[in-house]
XYZ file of C-alpha atoms in Angstrom:
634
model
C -20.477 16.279 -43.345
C -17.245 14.392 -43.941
C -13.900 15.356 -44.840
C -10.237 15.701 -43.474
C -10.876 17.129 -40.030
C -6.705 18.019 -39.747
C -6.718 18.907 -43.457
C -3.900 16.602 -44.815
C -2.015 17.246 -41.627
C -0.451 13.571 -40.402
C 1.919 12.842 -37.353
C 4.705 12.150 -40.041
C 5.054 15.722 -41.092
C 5.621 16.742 -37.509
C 8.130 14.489 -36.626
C 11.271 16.490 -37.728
C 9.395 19.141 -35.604
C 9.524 17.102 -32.785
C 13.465 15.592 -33.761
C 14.500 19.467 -34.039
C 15.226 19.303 -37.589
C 11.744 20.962 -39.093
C 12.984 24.628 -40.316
C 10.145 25.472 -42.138
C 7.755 24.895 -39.665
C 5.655 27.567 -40.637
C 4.712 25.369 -43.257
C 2.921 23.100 -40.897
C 1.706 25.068 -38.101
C -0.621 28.164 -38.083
C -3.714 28.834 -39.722
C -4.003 27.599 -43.811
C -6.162 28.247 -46.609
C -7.032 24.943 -47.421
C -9.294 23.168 -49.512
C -10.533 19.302 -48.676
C -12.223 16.658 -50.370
C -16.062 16.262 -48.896
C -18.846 13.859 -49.799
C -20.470 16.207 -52.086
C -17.626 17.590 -53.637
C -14.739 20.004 -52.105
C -14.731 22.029 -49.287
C -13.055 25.045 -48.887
C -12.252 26.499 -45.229
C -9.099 26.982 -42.823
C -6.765 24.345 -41.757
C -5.697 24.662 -37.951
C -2.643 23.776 -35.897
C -0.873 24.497 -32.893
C 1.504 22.737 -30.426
C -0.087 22.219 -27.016
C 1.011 18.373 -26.030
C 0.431 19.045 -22.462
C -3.163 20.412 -22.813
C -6.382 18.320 -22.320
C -8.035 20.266 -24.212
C -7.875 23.027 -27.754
C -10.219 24.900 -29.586
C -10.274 27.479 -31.941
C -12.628 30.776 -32.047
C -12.849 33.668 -34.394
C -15.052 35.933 -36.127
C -15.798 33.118 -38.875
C -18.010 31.568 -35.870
C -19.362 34.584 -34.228
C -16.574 33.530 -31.468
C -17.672 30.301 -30.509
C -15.758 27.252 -29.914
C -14.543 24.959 -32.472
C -12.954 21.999 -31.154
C -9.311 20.560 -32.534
C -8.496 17.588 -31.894
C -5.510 15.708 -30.606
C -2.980 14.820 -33.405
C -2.060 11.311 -32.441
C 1.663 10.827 -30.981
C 2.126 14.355 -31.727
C 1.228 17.145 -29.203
C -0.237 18.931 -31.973
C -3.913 19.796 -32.025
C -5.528 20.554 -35.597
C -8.727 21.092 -37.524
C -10.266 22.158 -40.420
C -13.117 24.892 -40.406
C -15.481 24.865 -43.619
C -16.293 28.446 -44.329
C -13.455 30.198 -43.111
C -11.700 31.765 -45.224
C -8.609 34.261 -45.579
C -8.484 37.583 -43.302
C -10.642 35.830 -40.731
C -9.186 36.424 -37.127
C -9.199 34.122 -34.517
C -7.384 32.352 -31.123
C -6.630 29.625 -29.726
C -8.777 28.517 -26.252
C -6.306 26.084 -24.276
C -7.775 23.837 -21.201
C -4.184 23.136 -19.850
C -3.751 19.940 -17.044
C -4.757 22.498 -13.929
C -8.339 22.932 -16.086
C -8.043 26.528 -16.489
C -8.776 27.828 -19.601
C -6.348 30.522 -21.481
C -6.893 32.349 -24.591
C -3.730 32.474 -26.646
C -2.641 33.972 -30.037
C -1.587 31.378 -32.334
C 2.660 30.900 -31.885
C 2.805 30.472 -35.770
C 0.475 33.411 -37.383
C 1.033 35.053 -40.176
C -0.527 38.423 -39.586
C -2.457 39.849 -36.319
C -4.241 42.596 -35.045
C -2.263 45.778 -34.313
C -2.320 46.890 -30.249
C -3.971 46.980 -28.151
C -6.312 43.878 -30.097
C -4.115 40.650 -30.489
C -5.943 38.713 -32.727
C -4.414 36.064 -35.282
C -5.472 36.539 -38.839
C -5.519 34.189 -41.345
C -3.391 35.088 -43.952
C -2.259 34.065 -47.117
C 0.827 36.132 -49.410
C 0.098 36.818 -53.133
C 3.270 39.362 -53.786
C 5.563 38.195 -56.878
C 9.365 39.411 -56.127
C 10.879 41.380 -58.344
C 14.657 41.063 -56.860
C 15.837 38.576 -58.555
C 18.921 39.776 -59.741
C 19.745 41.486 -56.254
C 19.190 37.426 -54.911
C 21.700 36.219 -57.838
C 24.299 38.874 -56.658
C 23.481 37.793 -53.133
C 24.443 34.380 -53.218
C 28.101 34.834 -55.019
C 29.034 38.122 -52.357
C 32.099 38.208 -50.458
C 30.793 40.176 -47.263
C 33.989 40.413 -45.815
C 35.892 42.294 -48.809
C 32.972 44.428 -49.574
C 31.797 48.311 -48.249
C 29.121 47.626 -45.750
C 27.744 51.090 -44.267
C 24.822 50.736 -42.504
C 21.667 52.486 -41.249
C 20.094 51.252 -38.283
C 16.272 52.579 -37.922
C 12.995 52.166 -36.257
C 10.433 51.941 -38.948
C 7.766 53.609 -36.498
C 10.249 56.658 -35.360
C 11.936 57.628 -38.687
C 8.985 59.165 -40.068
C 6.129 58.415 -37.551
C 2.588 57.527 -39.068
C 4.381 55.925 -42.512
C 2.861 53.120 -43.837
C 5.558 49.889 -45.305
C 3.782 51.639 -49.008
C 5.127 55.101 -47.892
C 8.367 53.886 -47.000
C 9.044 52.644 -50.175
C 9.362 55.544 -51.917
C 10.965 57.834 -48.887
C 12.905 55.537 -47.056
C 14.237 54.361 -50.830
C 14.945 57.616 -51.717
C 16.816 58.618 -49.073
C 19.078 55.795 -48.435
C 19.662 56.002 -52.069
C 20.709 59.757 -51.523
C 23.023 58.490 -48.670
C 24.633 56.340 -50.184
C 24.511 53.394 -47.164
C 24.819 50.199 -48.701
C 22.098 48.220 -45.876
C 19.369 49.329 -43.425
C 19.083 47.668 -40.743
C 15.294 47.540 -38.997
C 14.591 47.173 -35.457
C 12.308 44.372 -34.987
C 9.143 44.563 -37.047
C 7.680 40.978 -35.541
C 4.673 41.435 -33.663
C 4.813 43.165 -30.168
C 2.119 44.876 -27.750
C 3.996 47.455 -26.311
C 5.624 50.119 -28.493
C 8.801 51.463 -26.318
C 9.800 48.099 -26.352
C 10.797 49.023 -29.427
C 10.054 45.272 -30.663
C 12.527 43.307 -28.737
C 9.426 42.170 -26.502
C 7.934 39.769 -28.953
C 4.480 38.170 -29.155
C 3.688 37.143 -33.382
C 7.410 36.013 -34.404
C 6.044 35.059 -37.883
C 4.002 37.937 -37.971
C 5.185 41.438 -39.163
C 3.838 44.170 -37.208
C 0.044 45.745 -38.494
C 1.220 49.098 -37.796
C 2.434 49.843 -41.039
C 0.557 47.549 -43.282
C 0.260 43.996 -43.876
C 2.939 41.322 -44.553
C 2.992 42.045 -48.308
C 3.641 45.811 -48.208
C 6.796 44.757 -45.615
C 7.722 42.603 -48.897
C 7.079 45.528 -51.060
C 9.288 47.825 -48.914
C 12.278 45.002 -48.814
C 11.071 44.322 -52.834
C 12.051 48.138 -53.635
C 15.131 48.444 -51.182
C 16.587 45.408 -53.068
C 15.933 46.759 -56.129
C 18.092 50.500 -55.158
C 20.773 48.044 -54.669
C 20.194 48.269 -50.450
C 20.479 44.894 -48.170
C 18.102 44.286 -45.099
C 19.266 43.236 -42.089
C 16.574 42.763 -39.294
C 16.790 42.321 -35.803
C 16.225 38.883 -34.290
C 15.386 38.365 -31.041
C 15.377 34.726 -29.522
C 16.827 35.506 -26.574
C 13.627 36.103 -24.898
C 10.032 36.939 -24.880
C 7.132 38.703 -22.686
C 5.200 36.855 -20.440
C 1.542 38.325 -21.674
C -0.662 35.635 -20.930
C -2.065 35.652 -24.408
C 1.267 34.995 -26.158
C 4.143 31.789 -25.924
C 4.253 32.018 -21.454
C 2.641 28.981 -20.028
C 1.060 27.779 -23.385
C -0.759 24.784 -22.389
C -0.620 26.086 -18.608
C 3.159 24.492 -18.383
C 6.376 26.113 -19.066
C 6.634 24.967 -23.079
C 8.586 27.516 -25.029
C 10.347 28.555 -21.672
C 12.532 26.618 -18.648
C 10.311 25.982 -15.806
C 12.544 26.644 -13.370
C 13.011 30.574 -13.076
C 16.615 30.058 -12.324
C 17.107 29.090 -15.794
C 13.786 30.191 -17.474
C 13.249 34.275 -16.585
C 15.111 36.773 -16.875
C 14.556 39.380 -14.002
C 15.818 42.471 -15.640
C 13.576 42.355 -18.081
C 10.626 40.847 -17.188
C 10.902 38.451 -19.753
C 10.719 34.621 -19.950
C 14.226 32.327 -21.764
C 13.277 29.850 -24.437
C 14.437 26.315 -23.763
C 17.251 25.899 -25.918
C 17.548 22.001 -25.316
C 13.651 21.244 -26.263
C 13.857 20.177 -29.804
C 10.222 21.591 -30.758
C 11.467 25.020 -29.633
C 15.315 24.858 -31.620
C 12.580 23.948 -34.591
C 10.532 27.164 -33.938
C 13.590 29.274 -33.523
C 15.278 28.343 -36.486
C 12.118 27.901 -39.083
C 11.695 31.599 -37.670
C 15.086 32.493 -38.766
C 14.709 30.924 -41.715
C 11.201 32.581 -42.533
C 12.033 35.973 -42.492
C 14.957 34.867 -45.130
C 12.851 33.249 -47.229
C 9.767 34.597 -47.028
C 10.383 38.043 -46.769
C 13.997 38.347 -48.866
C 16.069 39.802 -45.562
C 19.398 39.846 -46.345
C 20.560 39.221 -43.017
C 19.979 38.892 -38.850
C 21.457 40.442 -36.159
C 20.684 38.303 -33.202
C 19.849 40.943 -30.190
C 21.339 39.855 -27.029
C 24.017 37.194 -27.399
C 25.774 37.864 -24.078
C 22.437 37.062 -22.225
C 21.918 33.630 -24.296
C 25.799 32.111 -23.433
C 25.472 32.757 -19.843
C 24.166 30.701 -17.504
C 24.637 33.430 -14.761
C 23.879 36.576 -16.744
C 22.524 39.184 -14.669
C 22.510 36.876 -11.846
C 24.391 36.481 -8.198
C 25.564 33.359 -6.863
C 23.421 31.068 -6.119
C 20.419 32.169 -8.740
C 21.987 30.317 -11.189
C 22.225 26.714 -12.408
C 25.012 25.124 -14.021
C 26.195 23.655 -16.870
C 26.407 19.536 -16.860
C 30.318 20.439 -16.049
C 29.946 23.054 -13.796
C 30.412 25.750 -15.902
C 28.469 29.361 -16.679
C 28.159 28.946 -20.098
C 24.886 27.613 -21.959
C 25.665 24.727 -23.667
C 22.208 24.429 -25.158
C 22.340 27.811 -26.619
C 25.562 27.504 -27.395
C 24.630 24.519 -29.608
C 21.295 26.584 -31.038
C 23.125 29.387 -32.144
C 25.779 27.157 -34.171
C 22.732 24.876 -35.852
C 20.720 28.474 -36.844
C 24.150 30.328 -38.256
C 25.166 26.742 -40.131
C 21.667 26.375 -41.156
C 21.275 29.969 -42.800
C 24.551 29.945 -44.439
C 23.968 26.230 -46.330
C 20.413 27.402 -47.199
C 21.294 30.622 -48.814
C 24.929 31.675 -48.957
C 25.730 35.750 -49.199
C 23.234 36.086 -45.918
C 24.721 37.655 -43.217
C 24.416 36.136 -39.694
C 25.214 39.106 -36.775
C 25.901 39.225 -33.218
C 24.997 41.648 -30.430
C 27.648 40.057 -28.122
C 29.009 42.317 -25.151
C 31.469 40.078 -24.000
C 34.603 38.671 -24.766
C 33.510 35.027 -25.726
C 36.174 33.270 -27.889
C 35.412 32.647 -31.503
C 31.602 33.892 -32.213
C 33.118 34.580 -36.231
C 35.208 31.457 -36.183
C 33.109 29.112 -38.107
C 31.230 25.682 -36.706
C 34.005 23.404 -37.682
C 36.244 25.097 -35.854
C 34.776 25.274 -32.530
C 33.323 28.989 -33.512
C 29.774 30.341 -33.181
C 29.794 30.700 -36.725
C 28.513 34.052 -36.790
C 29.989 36.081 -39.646
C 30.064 39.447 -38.130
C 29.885 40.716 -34.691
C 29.238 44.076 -33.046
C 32.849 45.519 -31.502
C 30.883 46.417 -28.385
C 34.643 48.056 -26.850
C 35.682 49.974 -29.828
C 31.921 51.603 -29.184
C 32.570 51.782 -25.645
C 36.012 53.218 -25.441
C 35.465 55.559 -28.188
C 32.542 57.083 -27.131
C 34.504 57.899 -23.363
C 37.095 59.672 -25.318
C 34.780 61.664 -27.352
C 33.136 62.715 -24.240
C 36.183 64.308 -22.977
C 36.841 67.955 -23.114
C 39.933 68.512 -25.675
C 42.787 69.320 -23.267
C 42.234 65.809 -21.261
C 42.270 63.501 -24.408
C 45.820 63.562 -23.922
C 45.788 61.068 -21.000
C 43.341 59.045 -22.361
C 45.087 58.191 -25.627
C 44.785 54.233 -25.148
C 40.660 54.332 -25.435
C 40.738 55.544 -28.926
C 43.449 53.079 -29.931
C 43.416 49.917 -28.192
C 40.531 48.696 -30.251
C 43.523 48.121 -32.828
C 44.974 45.339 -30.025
C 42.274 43.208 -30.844
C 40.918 44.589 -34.373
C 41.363 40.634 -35.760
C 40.461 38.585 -33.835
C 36.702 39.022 -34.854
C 34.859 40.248 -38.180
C 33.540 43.154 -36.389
C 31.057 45.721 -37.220
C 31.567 49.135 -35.448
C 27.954 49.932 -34.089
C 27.068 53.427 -32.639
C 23.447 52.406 -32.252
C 20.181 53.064 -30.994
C 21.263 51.683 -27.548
C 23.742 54.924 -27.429
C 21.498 57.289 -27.554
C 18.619 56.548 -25.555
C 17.522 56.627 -21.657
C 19.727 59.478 -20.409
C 22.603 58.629 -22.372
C 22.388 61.513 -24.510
C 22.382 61.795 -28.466
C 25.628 62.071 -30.255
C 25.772 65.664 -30.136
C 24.727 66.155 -26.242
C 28.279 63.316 -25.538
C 30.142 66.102 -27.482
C 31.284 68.911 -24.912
C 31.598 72.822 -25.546
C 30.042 74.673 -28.479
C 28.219 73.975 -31.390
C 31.263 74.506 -33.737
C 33.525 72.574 -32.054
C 30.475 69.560 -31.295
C 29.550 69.343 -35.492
C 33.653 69.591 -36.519
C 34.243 67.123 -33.515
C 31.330 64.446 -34.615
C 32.658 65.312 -38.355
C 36.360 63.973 -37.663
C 34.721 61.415 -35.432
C 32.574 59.939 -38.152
C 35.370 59.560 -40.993
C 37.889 58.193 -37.842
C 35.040 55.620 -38.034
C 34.497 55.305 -41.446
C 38.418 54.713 -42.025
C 38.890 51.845 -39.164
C 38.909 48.498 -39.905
C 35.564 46.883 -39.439
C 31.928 47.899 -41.242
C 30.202 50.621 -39.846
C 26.658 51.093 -38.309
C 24.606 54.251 -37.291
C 21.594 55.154 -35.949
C 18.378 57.253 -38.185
C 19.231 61.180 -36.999
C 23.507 60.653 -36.058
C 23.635 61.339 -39.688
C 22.114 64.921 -39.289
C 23.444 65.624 -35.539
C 19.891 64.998 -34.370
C 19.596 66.418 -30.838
C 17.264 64.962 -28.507
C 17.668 61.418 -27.781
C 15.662 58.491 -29.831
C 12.095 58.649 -28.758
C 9.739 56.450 -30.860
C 6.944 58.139 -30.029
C 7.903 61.573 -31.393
C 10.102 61.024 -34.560
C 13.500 62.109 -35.648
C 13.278 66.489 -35.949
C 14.248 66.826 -39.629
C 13.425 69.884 -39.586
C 17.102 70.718 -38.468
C 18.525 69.113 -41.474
C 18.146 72.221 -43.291
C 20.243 73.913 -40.885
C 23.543 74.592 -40.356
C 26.154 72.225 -38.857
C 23.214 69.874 -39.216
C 22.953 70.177 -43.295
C 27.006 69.830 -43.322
C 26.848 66.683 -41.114
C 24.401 64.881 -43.275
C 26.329 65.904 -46.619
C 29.574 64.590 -44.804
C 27.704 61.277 -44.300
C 26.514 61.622 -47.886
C 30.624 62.024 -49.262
C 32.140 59.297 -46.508
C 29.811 56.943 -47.957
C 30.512 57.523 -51.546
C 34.267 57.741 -50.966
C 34.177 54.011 -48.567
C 32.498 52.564 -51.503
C 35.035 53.844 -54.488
C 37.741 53.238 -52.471
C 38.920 49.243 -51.723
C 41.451 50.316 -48.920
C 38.976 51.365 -46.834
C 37.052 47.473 -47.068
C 38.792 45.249 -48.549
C 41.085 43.903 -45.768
C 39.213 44.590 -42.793
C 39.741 41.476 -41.434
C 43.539 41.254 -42.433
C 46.634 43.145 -40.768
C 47.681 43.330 -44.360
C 45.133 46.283 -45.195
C 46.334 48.555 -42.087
C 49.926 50.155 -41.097
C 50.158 53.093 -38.479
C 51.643 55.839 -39.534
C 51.783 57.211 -35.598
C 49.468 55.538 -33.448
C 50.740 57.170 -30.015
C 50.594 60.661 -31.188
C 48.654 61.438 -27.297
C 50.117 65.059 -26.768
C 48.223 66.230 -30.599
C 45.123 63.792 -29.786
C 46.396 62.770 -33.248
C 45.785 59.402 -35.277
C 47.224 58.295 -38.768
C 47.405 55.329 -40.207
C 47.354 54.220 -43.913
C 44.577 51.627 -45.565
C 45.546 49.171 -48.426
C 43.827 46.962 -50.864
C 45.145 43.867 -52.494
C 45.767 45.374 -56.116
C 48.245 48.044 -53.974
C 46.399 50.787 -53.358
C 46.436 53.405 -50.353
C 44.484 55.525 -48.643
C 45.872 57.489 -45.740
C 43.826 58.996 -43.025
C 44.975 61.658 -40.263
C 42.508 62.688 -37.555
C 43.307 65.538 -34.957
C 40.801 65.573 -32.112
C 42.581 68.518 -30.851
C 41.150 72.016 -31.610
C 44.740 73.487 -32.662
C 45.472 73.282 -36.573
C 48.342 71.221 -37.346
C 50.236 72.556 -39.954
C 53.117 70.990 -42.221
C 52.784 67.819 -39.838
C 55.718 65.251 -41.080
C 53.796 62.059 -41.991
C 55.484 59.002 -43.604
C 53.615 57.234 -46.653
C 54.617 53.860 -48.758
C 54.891 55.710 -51.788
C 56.331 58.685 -53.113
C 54.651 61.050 -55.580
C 51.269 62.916 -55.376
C 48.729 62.094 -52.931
C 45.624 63.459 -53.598
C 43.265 64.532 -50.661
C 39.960 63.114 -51.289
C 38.572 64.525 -47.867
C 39.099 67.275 -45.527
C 35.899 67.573 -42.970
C 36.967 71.260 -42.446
C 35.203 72.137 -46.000
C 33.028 74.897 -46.114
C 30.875 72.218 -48.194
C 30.323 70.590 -44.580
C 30.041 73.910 -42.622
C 33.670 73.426 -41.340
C 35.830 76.934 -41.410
C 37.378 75.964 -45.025
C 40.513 77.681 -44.206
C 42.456 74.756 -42.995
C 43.765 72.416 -46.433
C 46.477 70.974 -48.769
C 45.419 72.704 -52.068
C 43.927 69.317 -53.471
C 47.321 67.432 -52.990
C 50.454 66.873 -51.070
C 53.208 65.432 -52.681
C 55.591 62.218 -50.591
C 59.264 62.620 -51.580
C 61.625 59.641 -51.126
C 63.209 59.819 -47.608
C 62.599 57.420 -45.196
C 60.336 58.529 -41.811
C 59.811 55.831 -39.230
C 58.741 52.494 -41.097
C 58.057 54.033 -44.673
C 60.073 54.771 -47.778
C 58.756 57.899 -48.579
C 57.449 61.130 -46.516
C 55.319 64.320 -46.888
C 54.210 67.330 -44.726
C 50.169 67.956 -44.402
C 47.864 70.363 -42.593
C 44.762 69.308 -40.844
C 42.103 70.787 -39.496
C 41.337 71.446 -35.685
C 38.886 68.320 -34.605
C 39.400 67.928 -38.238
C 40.432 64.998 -40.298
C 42.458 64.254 -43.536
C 42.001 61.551 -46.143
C 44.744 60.905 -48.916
C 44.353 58.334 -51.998
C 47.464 56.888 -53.512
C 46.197 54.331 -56.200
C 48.284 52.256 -58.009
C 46.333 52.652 -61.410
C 44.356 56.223 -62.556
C 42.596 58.104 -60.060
C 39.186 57.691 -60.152
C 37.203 60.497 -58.881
């Protein structure tokens, strides 16, 4: 029988792929539905191809030939092996076998599938996506966004541990329905690409084109994303191309030579995690790595990536002593090659479909990973503020009475609030391997741990920057994060815990109404202290402004004394309506501490501003008041 045997396949559609400029390789590579022209008419079967240029030999087995061995052949010029199997068809699974140059044979997943088994099996399946969108106006809206001057509240979750045993079909309607309740404006999903082991959480990753089988298959994730985008909610997803595990099914050793990773451990494995570092300099690997970024965009809709471990990619010596690192070409620490990855993916992403939003996990103090490209950036457009989560987390850890002395950790993130587009994270990471949930870092009793998390959420929700939380802060969930068990809703019902969640519910409704609170984050023009070293009270005020002029003013007291009649200043005088006071019996707070709906700013001078007023607020309570320059809306 004649036909094809690499199914249209030719060495000139690989050659961006091996140039580094291929970013939709999974257009090329991985397992296709195919049809061919034979002697007797056409053939219909599976087109193969995978990347093993240092391998002397590749063949492909599945269930379509009772497991047997179906040779590839060698691509010519290209490294790439391929083949076309009459009779296979769609949902068939298979592997790759790999002779590499030492003669041993390895069985490996395919690098580019589309679907696999679920764990402990690690099949590929061949798989091909029939789902028609139904987001198109949510894409439209996409594209003309303006990120930076827009509310972005978001809900960080692990699709396995929100509501454990929940298929992608299920979470569609329950997921939907109660972000849509909550009023956050984005979830973002821990990795749902492919991995083995499940406390990894998914930052271990073996299918990276492959959404995880747990849930479903790779149309119900679309469906899920489908009906989020149609409630109005964005998707961000982590990324993770910092790393990968070194099962010897998966990317490690592919064709029995370091091919996706460094060969030389000093530059190709990272030690603390068991885990093997992708070559940034190859050019077949940059193509990988940014079709992959690029897949999930396109394929799947996702609104936008947070790339997981940034620190560990721009360091040459991350994690590392002296002399267990190599250099850079001048000498230096950082990763050049990375350096020059991350800046092609974020430039990449942005020209192919503007309104996405690029993210970094970045724990250091790297110069410019928001600045764009052009200007010697990293061209990220948002980045985690790794210190204001630090530093804010030690003071709320401290009893009351000591917060005094430790004024500086809740307001030095303001020293630096600019020089970044930062999103303020209190994430999974915080509440997970002995570092206790949110409401375990809160000392003394239950009253004073809800009112102090309730004044600690709408500090957050009123400081520049977008916010981020993780699935349970919202409801004072107590244990820590364990993916195996679930969040305990159960406790929502309860009290402090109901409160919480409706605080959540009314922060999120009053960010989004309210264009102070987003629309200059990244400008000094949308913030003015009103007292900033207030350390004897534990007490922070400041006032937020939008461009058409106007204000919202928000007073926090982390202290457990009521201040009452406390002389503020404001930029305007007249009525100032209060639009939240976490002390509401609406929230479980005492209800006894309040301004009667309004205060009213008379024109004297105080300090800096024009005009003045007196206000109570609550013990670990805080204090929102909305000047607008137009009709209050409510």
């Amino acid at each position: 029988m004649n036909y094809d045997q690499f199914g249209g396949l030719t060495g000139t559609d690989l050659q961006g792929f091996h140039q580094g400029g291929d970013t939709e390789l999974w257009k090329r590579l991985g397992s296709f539905v195919a049809t061919v022209d034979g002697e007797d008419g056409p053939i219909s079967g599976v087109r193969f191809a995978v990347w093993a240029p240092n391998a002397q030999q590749v063949q492909v087995t599945g269930d379509f030939n009772g497991w047997d061995a179906h040779d590839l052949a060698l691509i010519p010029g290209t490294g790439v092996w391929g083949g076309f199997v009459p009779g296979a068809g769609e949902d068939a699974l298979y592997k790759f076998r790999v002779r590499g140059v030492d003669g041993a044979w390895r069985e490996k997943v395919d690098p580019m599938a589309r679907f696999s088994e679920q764990a402990p099996t690690n099949a590929s399946i061949v798989y091909e996506s029939k789902y028609v969108w139904s987001d198109d106006e949510w894409i439209a809206r996409r594209e003309k966004s303006r990120a930076h001057a827009e509310p972005m509240s978001v809900y960080e979750l692990h699709l396995g541990g929100w509501r454990p045993g929940k298929s992608y079909l299920q979470l569609a309607d329950e997921l939907v329905e109660y972000i849509t309740w909550q009023g956050y404006t984005h979830v973002e999903l821990m990795p749902v690409a492919e991995h083995p082991y499940a406390p990894s959480w998914g930052y271990q990753v073996t299918g990276y084109f492959s959404p995880t089988s747990r849930f479903g298959k790779p149309d119900d994730f679309r469906y899920l994303v489908d009906r989020l985008h149609q409630a109005g909610i964005g998707v961000i997803l982590d990324w993770v191309p910092g790393h990968f595990p070194k099962d010897d099914w998966a990317l490690g050793r592919f064709d029995g030579t370091a091919l996706y990773e460094h060969a030389d451990p000093r530059q190709g494995e990272h030690r603390d995690w068991g885990t093997y570092i992708f070559n940034y300099g190859r050019n077949e690997v940059k193509s990988f790595l940014v079709s992959n970024a690029l897949y999930w965009i396109n394929e799947f809709h996702i609104d936008g990536l947070r790339v997981d471990a940034v620190a560990s990619m721009l360091y040459l010596d991350y994690s590392r002593e002296e002399g267990e690192w190599v250099p850079n070409e001048y000498g230096g620490r950082e990763n050049l090659e990375a350096i020059d990855f991350l800046r092609w993916v974020n430039l990449h992403l942005y020209e192919r479909h503007p309104g996405v939003l690029m993210i970094a996990e970045e724990s250091t103090s790297f110069p410019g990973v928001t600045k764009p490209v052009h200007e010697g950036g990293l061209g990220f457009g948002f980045k985690w503020n790794m210190g204001w989560m630090n530093d804010s987390l030690r003071y709320l850890e401290l009893d009351p009475v000591y917060r005094q002395y430790e004024h500086n950790l809740i307001t030095f993130a303001m020293v630096y609030a600019y020089s970044e587009n930062f999103i303020l994270p209190i994430s999974h990471d915080e509440v997970v391997h002995g570092k206790g949930s949110m409401m375990q870092k809160v000392p003394q009793d239950d009253w004073r741990k809800f009112a102090t998390l309730r004044a600690f959420y709408s500090f957050m929700w009123s400081f520049p920057g977008k916010q981020l939380i993780f699935m349970g802060s919202e409801f004072g969930s107590r244990p820590e994060f364990n993916e195996a068990t679930g969040l305990e809703w159960w406790v929502s019902d309860l009290w402090g815990h109901r409160g919480l969640q409706q605080l959540f519910r009314d922060l999120n409704a009053l960010y989004r109404a309210n264009a102070p609170l987003f629309e200059l984050d990244n400008s000094p023009e949308g913030f003015t202290w009103i007292r900033g070293d207030d350390a004897e009270r534990n007490t922070l005020s400041w006032v937020r402004h939008d461009e058409a002029g106007n204000h919202v003013a928000c007073i926090t007291n982390f202290s457990p004394e009521p201040l009452t009649d406390l002389p503020i200043g404001l930029p305007e005088a007249g009525v100032w309506e209060e639009i939240l006071n976490t002390d509401s019996a609406v929230y479980d707070g005492s209800g006894e501490f309040g301004n009667l709906g309004q205060v009213t700013a008379r024109e004297q001078p105080w300090g800096h501003f024009p005009a003045q007023t007196n206000v109570t607020v609550p013990p670990l309570g805080a204090v929102w008041l909305r000047r607008q320059a137009g009709p209050a809306t409510p």
